[in-house]
mmCIF file with all atom_site columns, C-alpha atoms and ligand atoms in Angstrom:
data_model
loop_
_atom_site.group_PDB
_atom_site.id
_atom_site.type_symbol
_atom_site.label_atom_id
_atom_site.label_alt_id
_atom_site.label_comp_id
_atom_site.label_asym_id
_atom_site.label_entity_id
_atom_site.label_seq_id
_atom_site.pdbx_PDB_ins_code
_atom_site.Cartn_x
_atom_site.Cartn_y
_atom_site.Cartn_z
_atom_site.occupancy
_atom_site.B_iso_or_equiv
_atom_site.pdbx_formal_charge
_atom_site.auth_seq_id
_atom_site.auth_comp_id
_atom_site.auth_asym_id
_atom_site.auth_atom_id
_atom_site.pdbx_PDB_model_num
ATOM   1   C  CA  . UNK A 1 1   ? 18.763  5.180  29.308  1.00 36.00 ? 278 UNK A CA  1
ATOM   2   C  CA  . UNK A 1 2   ? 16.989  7.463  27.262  1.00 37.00 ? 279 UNK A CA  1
ATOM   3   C  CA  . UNK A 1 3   ? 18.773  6.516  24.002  1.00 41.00 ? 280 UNK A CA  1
ATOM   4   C  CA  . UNK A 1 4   ? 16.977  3.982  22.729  1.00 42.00 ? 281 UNK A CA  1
ATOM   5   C  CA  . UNK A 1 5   ? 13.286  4.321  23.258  1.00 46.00 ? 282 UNK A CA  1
ATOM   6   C  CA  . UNK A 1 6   ? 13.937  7.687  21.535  1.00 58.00 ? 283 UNK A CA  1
ATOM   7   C  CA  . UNK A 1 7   ? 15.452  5.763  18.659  1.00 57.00 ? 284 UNK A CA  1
ATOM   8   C  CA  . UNK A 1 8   ? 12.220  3.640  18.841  1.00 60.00 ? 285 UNK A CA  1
ATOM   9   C  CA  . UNK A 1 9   ? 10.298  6.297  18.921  1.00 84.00 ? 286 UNK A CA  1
ATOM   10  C  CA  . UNK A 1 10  ? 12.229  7.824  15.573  1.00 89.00 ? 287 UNK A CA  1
ATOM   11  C  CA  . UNK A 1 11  ? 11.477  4.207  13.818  1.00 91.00 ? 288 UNK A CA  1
ATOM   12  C  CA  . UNK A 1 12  ? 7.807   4.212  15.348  1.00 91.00 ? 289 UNK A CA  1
ATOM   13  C  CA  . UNK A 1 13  ? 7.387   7.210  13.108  1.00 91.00 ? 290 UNK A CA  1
ATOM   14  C  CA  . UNK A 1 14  ? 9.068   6.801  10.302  1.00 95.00 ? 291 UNK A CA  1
ATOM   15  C  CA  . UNK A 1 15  ? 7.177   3.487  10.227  1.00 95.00 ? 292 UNK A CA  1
ATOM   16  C  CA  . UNK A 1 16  ? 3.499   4.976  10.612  1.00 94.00 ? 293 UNK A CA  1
ATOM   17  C  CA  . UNK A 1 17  ? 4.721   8.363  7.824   1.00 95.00 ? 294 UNK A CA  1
ATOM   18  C  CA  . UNK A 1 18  ? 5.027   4.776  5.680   1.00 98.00 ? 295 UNK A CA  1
ATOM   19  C  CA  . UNK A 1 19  ? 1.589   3.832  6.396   1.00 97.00 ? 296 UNK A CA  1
ATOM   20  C  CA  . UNK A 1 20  ? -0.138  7.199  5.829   1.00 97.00 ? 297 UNK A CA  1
ATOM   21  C  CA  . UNK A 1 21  ? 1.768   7.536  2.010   1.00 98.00 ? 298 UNK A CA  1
ATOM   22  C  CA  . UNK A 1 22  ? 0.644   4.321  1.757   1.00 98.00 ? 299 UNK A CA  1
ATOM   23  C  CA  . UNK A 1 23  ? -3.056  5.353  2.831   1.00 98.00 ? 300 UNK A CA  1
ATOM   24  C  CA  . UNK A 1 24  ? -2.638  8.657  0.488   1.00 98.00 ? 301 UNK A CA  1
ATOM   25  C  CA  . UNK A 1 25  ? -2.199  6.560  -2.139  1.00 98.00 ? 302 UNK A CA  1
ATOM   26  C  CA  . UNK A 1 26  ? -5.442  4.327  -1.690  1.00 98.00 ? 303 UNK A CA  1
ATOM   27  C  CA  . UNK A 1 27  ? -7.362  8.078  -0.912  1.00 97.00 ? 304 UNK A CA  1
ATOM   28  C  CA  . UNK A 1 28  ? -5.540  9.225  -4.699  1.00 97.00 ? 305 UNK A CA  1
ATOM   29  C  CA  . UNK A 1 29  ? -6.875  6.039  -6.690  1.00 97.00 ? 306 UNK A CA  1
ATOM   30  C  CA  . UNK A 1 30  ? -10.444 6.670  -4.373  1.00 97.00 ? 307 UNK A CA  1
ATOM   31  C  CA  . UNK A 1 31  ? -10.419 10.405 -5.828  1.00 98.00 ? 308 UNK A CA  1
ATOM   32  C  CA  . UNK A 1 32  ? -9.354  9.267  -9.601  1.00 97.00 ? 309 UNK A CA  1
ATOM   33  C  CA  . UNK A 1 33  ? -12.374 6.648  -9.232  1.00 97.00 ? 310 UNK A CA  1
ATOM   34  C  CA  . UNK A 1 34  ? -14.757 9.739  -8.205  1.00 96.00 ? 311 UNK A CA  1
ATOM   35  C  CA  . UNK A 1 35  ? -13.457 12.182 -10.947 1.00 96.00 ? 312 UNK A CA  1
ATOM   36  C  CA  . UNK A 1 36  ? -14.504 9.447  -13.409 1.00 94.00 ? 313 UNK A CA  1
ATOM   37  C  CA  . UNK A 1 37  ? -17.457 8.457  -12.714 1.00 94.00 ? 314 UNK A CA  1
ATOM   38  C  CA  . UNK A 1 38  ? -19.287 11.987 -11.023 1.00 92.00 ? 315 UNK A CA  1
ATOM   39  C  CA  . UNK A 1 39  ? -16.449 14.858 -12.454 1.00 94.00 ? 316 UNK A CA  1
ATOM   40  C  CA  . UNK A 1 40  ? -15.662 17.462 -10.116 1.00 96.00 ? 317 UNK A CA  1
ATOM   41  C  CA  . UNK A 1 41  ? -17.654 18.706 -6.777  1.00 96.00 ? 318 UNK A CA  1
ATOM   42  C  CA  . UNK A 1 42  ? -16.728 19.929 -3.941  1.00 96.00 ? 319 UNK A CA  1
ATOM   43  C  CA  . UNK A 1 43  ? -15.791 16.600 -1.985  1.00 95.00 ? 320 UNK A CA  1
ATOM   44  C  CA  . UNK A 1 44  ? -13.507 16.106 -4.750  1.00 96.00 ? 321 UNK A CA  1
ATOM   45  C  CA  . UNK A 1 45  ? -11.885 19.125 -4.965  1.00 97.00 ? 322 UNK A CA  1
ATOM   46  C  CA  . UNK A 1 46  ? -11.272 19.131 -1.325  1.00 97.00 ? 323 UNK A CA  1
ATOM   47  C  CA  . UNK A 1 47  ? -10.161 15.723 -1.258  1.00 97.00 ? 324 UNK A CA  1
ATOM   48  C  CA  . UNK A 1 48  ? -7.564  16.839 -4.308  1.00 98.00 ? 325 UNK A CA  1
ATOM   49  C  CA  . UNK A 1 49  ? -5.896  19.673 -1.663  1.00 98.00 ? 326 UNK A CA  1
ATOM   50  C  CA  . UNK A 1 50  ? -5.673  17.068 0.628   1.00 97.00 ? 327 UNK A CA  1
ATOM   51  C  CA  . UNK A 1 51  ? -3.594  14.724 -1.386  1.00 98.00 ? 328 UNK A CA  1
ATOM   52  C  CA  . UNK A 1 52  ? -1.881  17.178 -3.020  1.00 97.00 ? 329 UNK A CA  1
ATOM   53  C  CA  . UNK A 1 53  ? -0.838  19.196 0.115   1.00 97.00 ? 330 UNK A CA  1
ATOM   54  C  CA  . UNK A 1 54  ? 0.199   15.799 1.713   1.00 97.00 ? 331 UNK A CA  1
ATOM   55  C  CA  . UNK A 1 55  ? 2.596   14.685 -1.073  1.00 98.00 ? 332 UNK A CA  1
ATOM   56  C  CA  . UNK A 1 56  ? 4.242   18.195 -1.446  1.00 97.00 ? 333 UNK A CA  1
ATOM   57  C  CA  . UNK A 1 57  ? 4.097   18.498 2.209   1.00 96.00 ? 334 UNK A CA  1
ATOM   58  C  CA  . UNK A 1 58  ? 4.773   15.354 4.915   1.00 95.00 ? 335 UNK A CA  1
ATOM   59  C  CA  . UNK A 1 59  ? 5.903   12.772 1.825   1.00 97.00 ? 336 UNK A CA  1
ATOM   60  C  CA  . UNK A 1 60  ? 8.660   15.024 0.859   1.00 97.00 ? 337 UNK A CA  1
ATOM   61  C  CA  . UNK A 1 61  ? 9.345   16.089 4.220   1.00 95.00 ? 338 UNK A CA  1
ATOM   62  C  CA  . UNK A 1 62  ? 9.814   12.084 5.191   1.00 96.00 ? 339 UNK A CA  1
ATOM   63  C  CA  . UNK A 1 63  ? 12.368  11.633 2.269   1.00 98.00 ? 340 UNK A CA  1
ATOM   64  C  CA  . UNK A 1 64  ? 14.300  14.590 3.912   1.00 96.00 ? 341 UNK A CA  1
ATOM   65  C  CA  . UNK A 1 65  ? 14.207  12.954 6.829   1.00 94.00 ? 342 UNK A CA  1
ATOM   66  C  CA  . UNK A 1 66  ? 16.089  9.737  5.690   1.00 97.00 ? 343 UNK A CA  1
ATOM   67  C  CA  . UNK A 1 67  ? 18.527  11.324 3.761   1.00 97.00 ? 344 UNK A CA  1
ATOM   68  C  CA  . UNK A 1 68  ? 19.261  13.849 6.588   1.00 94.00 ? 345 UNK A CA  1
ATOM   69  C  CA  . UNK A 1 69  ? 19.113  11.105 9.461   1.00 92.00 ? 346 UNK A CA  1
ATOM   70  C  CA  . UNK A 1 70  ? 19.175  7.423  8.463   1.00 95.00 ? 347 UNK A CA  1
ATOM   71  C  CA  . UNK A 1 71  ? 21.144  7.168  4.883   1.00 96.00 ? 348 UNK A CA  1
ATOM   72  C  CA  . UNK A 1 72  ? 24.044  8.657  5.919   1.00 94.00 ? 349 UNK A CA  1
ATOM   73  C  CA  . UNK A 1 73  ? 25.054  6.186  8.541   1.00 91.00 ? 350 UNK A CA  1
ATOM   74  C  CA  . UNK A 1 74  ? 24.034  3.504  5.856   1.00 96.00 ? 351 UNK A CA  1
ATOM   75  C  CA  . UNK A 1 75  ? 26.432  4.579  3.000   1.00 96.00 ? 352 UNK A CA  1
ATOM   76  C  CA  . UNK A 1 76  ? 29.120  4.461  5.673   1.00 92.00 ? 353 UNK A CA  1
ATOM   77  C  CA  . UNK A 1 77  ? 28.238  0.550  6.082   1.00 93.00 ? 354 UNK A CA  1
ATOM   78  C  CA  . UNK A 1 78  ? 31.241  -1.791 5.285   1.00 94.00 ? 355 UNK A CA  1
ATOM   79  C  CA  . UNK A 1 79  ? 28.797  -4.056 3.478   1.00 96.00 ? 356 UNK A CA  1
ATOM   80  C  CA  . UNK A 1 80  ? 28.481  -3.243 0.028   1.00 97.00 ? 357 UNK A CA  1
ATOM   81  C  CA  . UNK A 1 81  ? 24.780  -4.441 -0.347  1.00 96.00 ? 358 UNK A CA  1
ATOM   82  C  CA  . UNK A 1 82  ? 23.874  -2.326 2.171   1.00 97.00 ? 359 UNK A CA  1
ATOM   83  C  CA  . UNK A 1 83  ? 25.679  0.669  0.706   1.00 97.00 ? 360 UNK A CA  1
ATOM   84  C  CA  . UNK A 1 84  ? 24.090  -0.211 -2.987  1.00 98.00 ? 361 UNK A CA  1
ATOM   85  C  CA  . UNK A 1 85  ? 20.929  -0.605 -1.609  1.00 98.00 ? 362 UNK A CA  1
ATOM   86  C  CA  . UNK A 1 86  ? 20.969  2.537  0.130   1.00 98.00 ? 363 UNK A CA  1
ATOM   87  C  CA  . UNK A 1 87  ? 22.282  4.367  -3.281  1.00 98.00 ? 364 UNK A CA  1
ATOM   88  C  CA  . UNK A 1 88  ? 18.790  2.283  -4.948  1.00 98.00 ? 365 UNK A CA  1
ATOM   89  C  CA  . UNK A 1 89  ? 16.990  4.648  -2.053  1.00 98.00 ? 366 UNK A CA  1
ATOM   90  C  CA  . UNK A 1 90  ? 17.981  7.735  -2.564  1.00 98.00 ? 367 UNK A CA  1
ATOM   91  C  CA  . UNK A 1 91  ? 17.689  7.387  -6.200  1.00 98.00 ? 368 UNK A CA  1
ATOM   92  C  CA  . UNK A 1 92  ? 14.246  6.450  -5.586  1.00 98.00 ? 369 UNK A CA  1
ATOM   93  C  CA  . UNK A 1 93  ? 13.559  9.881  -4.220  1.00 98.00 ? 370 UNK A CA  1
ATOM   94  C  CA  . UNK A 1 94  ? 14.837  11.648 -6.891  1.00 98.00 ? 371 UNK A CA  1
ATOM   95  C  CA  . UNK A 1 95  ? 12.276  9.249  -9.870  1.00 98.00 ? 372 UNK A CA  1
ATOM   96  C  CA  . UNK A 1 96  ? 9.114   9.198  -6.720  1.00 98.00 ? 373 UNK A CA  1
ATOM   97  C  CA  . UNK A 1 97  ? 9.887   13.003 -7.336  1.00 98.00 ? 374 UNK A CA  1
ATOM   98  C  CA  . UNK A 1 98  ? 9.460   12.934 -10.883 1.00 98.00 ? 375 UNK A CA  1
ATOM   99  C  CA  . UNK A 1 99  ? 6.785   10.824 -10.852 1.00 98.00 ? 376 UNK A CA  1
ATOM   100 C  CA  . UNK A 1 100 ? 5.209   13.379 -8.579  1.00 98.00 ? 377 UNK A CA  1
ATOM   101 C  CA  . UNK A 1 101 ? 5.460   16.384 -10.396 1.00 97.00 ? 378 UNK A CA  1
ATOM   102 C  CA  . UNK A 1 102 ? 3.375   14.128 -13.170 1.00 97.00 ? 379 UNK A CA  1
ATOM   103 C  CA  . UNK A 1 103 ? 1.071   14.064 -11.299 1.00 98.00 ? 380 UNK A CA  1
ATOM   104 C  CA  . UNK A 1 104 ? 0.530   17.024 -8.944  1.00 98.00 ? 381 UNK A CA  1
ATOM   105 C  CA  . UNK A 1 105 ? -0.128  19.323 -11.597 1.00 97.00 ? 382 UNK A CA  1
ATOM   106 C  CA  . UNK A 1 106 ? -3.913  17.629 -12.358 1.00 97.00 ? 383 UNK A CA  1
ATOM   107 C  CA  . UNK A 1 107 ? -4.666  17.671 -9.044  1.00 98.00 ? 384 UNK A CA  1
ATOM   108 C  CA  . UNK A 1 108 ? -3.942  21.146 -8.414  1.00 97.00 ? 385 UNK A CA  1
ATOM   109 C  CA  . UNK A 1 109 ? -6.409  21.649 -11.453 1.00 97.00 ? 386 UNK A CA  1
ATOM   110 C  CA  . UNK A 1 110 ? -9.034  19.651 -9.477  1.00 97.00 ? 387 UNK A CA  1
ATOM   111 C  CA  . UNK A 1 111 ? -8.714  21.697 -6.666  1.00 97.00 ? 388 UNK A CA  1
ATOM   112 C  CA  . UNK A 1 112 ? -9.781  25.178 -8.805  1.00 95.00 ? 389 UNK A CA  1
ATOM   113 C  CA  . UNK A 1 113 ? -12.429 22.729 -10.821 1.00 95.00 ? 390 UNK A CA  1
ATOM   114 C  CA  . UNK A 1 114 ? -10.594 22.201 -13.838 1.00 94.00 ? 391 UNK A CA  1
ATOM   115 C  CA  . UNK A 1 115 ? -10.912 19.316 -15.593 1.00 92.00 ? 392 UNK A CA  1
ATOM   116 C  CA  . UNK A 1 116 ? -8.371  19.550 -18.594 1.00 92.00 ? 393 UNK A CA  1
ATOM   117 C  CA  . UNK A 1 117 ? -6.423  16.137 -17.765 1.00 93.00 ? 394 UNK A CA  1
ATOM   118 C  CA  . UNK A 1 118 ? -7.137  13.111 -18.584 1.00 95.00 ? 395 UNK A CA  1
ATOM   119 C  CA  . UNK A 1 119 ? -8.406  11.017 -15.787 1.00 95.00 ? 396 UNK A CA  1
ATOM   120 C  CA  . UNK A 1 120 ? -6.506  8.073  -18.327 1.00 96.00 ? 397 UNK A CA  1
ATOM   121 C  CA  . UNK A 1 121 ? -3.154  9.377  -17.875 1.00 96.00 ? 398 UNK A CA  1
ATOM   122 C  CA  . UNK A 1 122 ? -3.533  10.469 -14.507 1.00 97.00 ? 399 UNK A CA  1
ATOM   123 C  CA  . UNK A 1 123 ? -4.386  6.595  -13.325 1.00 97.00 ? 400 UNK A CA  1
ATOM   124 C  CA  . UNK A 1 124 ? -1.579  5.652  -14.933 1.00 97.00 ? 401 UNK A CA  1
ATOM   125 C  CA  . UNK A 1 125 ? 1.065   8.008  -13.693 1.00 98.00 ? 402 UNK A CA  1
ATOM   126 C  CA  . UNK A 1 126 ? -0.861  7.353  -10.220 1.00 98.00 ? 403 UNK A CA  1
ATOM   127 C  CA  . UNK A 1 127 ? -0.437  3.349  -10.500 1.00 98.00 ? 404 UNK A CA  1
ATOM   128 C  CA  . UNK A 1 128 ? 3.723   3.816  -11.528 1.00 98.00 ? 405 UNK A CA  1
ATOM   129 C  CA  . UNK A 1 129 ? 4.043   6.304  -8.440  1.00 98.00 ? 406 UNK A CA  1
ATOM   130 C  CA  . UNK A 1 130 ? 2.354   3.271  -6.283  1.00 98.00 ? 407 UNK A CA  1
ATOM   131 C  CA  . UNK A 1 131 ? 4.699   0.530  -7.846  1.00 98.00 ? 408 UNK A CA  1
ATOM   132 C  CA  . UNK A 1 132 ? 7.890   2.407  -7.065  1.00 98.00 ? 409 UNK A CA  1
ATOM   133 C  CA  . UNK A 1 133 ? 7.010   3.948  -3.421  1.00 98.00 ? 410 UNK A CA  1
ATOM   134 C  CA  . UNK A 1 134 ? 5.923   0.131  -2.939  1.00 98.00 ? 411 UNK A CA  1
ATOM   135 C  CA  . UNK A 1 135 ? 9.000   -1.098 -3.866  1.00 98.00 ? 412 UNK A CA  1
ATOM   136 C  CA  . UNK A 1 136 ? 10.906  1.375  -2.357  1.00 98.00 ? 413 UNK A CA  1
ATOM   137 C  CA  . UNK A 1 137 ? 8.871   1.138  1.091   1.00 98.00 ? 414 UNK A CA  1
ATOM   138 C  CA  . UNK A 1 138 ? 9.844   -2.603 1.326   1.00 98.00 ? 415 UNK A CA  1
ATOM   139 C  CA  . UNK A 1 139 ? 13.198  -2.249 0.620   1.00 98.00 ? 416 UNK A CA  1
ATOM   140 C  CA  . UNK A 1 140 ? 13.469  0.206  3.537   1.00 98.00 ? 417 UNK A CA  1
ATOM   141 C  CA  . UNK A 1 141 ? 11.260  -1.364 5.695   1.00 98.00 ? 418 UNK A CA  1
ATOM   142 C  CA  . UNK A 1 142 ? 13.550  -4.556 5.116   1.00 97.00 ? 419 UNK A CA  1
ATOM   143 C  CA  . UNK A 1 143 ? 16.812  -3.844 4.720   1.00 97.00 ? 420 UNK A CA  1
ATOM   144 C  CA  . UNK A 1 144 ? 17.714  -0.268 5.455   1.00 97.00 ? 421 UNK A CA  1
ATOM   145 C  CA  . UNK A 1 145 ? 15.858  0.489  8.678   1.00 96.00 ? 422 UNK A CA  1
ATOM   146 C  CA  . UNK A 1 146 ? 16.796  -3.374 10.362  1.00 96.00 ? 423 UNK A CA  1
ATOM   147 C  CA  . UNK A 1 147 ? 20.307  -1.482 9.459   1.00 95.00 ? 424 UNK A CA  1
ATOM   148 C  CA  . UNK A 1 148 ? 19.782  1.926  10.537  1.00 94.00 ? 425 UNK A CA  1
ATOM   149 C  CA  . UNK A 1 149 ? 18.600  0.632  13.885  1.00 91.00 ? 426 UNK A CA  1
ATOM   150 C  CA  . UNK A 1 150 ? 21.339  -1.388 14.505  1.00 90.00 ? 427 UNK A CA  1
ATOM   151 C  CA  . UNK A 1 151 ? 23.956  1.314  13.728  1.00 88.00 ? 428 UNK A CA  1
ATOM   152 C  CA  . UNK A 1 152 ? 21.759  3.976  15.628  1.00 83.00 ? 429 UNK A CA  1
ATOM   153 C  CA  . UNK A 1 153 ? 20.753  2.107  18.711  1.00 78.00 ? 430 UNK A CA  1
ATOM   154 C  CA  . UNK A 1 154 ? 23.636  3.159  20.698  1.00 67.00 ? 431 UNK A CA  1
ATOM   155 C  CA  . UNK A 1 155 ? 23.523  6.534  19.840  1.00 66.00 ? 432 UNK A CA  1
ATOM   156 C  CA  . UNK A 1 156 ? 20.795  9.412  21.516  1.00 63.00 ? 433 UNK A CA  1
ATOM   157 C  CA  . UNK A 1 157 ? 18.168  10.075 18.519  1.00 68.00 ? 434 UNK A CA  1
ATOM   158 C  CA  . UNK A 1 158 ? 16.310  12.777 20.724  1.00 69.00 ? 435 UNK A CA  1
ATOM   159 C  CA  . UNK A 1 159 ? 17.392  15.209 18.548  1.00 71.00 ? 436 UNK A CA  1
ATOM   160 C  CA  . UNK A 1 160 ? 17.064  13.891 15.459  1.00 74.00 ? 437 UNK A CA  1
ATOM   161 C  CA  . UNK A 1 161 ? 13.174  12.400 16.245  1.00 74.00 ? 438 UNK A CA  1
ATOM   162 C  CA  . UNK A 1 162 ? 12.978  16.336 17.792  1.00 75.00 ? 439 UNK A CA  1
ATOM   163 C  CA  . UNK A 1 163 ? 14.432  17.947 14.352  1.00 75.00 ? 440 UNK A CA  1
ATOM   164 C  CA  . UNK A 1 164 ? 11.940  15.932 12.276  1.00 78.00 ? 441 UNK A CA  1
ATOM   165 C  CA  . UNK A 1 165 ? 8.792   17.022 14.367  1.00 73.00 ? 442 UNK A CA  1
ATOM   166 C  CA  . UNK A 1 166 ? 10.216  20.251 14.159  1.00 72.00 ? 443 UNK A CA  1
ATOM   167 C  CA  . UNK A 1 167 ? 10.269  20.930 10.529  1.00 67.00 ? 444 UNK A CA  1
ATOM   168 C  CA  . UNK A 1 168 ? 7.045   18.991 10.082  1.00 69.00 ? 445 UNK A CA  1
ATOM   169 C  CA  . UNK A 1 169 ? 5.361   21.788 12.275  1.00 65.00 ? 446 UNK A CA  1
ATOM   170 C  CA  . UNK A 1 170 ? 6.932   24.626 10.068  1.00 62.00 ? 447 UNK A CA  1
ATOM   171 C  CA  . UNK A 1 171 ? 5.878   22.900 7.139   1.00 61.00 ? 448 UNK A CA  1
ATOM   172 C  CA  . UNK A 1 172 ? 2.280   22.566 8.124   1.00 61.00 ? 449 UNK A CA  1
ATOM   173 C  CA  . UNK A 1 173 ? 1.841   25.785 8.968   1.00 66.00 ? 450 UNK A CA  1
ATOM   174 C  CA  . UNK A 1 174 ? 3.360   26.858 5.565   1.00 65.00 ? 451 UNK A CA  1
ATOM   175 C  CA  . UNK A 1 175 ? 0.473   24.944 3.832   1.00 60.00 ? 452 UNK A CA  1
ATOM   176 C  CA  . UNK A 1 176 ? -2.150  26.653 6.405   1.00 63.00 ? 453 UNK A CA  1
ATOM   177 C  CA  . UNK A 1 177 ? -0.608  29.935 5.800   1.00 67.00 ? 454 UNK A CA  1
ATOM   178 C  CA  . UNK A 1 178 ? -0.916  29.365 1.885   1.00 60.00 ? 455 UNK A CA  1
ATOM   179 C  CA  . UNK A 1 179 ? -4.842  28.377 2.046   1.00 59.00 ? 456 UNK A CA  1
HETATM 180 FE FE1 . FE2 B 2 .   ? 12.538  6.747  1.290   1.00 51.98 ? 304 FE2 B FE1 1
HETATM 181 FE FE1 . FE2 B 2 .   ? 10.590  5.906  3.818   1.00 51.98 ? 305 FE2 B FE1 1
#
């Protein structure tokens, strides 16, 4: 009985960690915007931790997630689109990691008041970040979790919706610990 509102409940929030990288995204083009035009204060700088500690933090911690709980029982999928789409995914990770680490090292410039980057550069690593995690949300959000809930519904996600949370909490206070 229990089974599947927890497996709802794992979707539910997988669904809304989509929304907030989406919303991180809008707050990192809001931030590139203010560097331009009025430089560095301390708005700015805070609002750079922010992002930063989000992407290194929760967005990382949500691609974990999927390839620890919902990929798996994708690859094992006897339809081969499914399975090739679900390879796309977790190749995804590895270039929305690269992309990252293009642009994470700016902001954690911004956040001790350094401007050396170019605000140029940074816009447009920012805008091929937002064209791949777009992509790659959709493609989720349309084909992989449909799947994933299918496969899963039978099955009591308790502990996997209660592993998530868990490591969420030890990764938050890491960041706390390190400010
Ligand atoms: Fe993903
Ligand atoms: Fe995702």
């Amino acid at each position: 009985m229990c089974a599947a509102p927890a497996s709802i409940a794992v979707f539910e929030f997988l669904d809304s960690t989509h929304r907030e990288i989406q919303a991180q995204i809008r707050q990192l083009h809001a931030l590139v915007d203010a560097i331009e035009s009025r430089g560095l204060n301390t708005a700015t700088r805070e609002q750079a931790r922010r992002v930063l500690d989000y992407f290194n933090g929760e967005a990382r911690q949500h691609h974990l997630d999927e390839e620890k709980h919902i990929f798996p029982a994708l690859l094992g999928s006897q339809d081969a689109e499914i399975v090739q789409a679900t390879e796309h995914l977790i190749q995804d990770h590895g270039w929305l990691e690269e992309n990252w680490i293009q642009i994470a090292p700016s902001l954690e410039a911004a956040t001790s008041g350094n401007l050396w980057f170019d605000t140029v550069e940074l816009r447009h690593a920012l805008d091929v970040f937002e064209a791949l995690y777009t992509d790659h949300l959709l493609l989720e959000e349309s084909v992989a979790y449909p799947e994933a809930k299918k496969r899963l519904a039978g099955l009591n996600t308790i502990g996997m919706g209660r592993e998530m949370a868990k490591r969420r909490a030890l990764k938050s206070d890491e960041a706390r610990a390190r400010r």
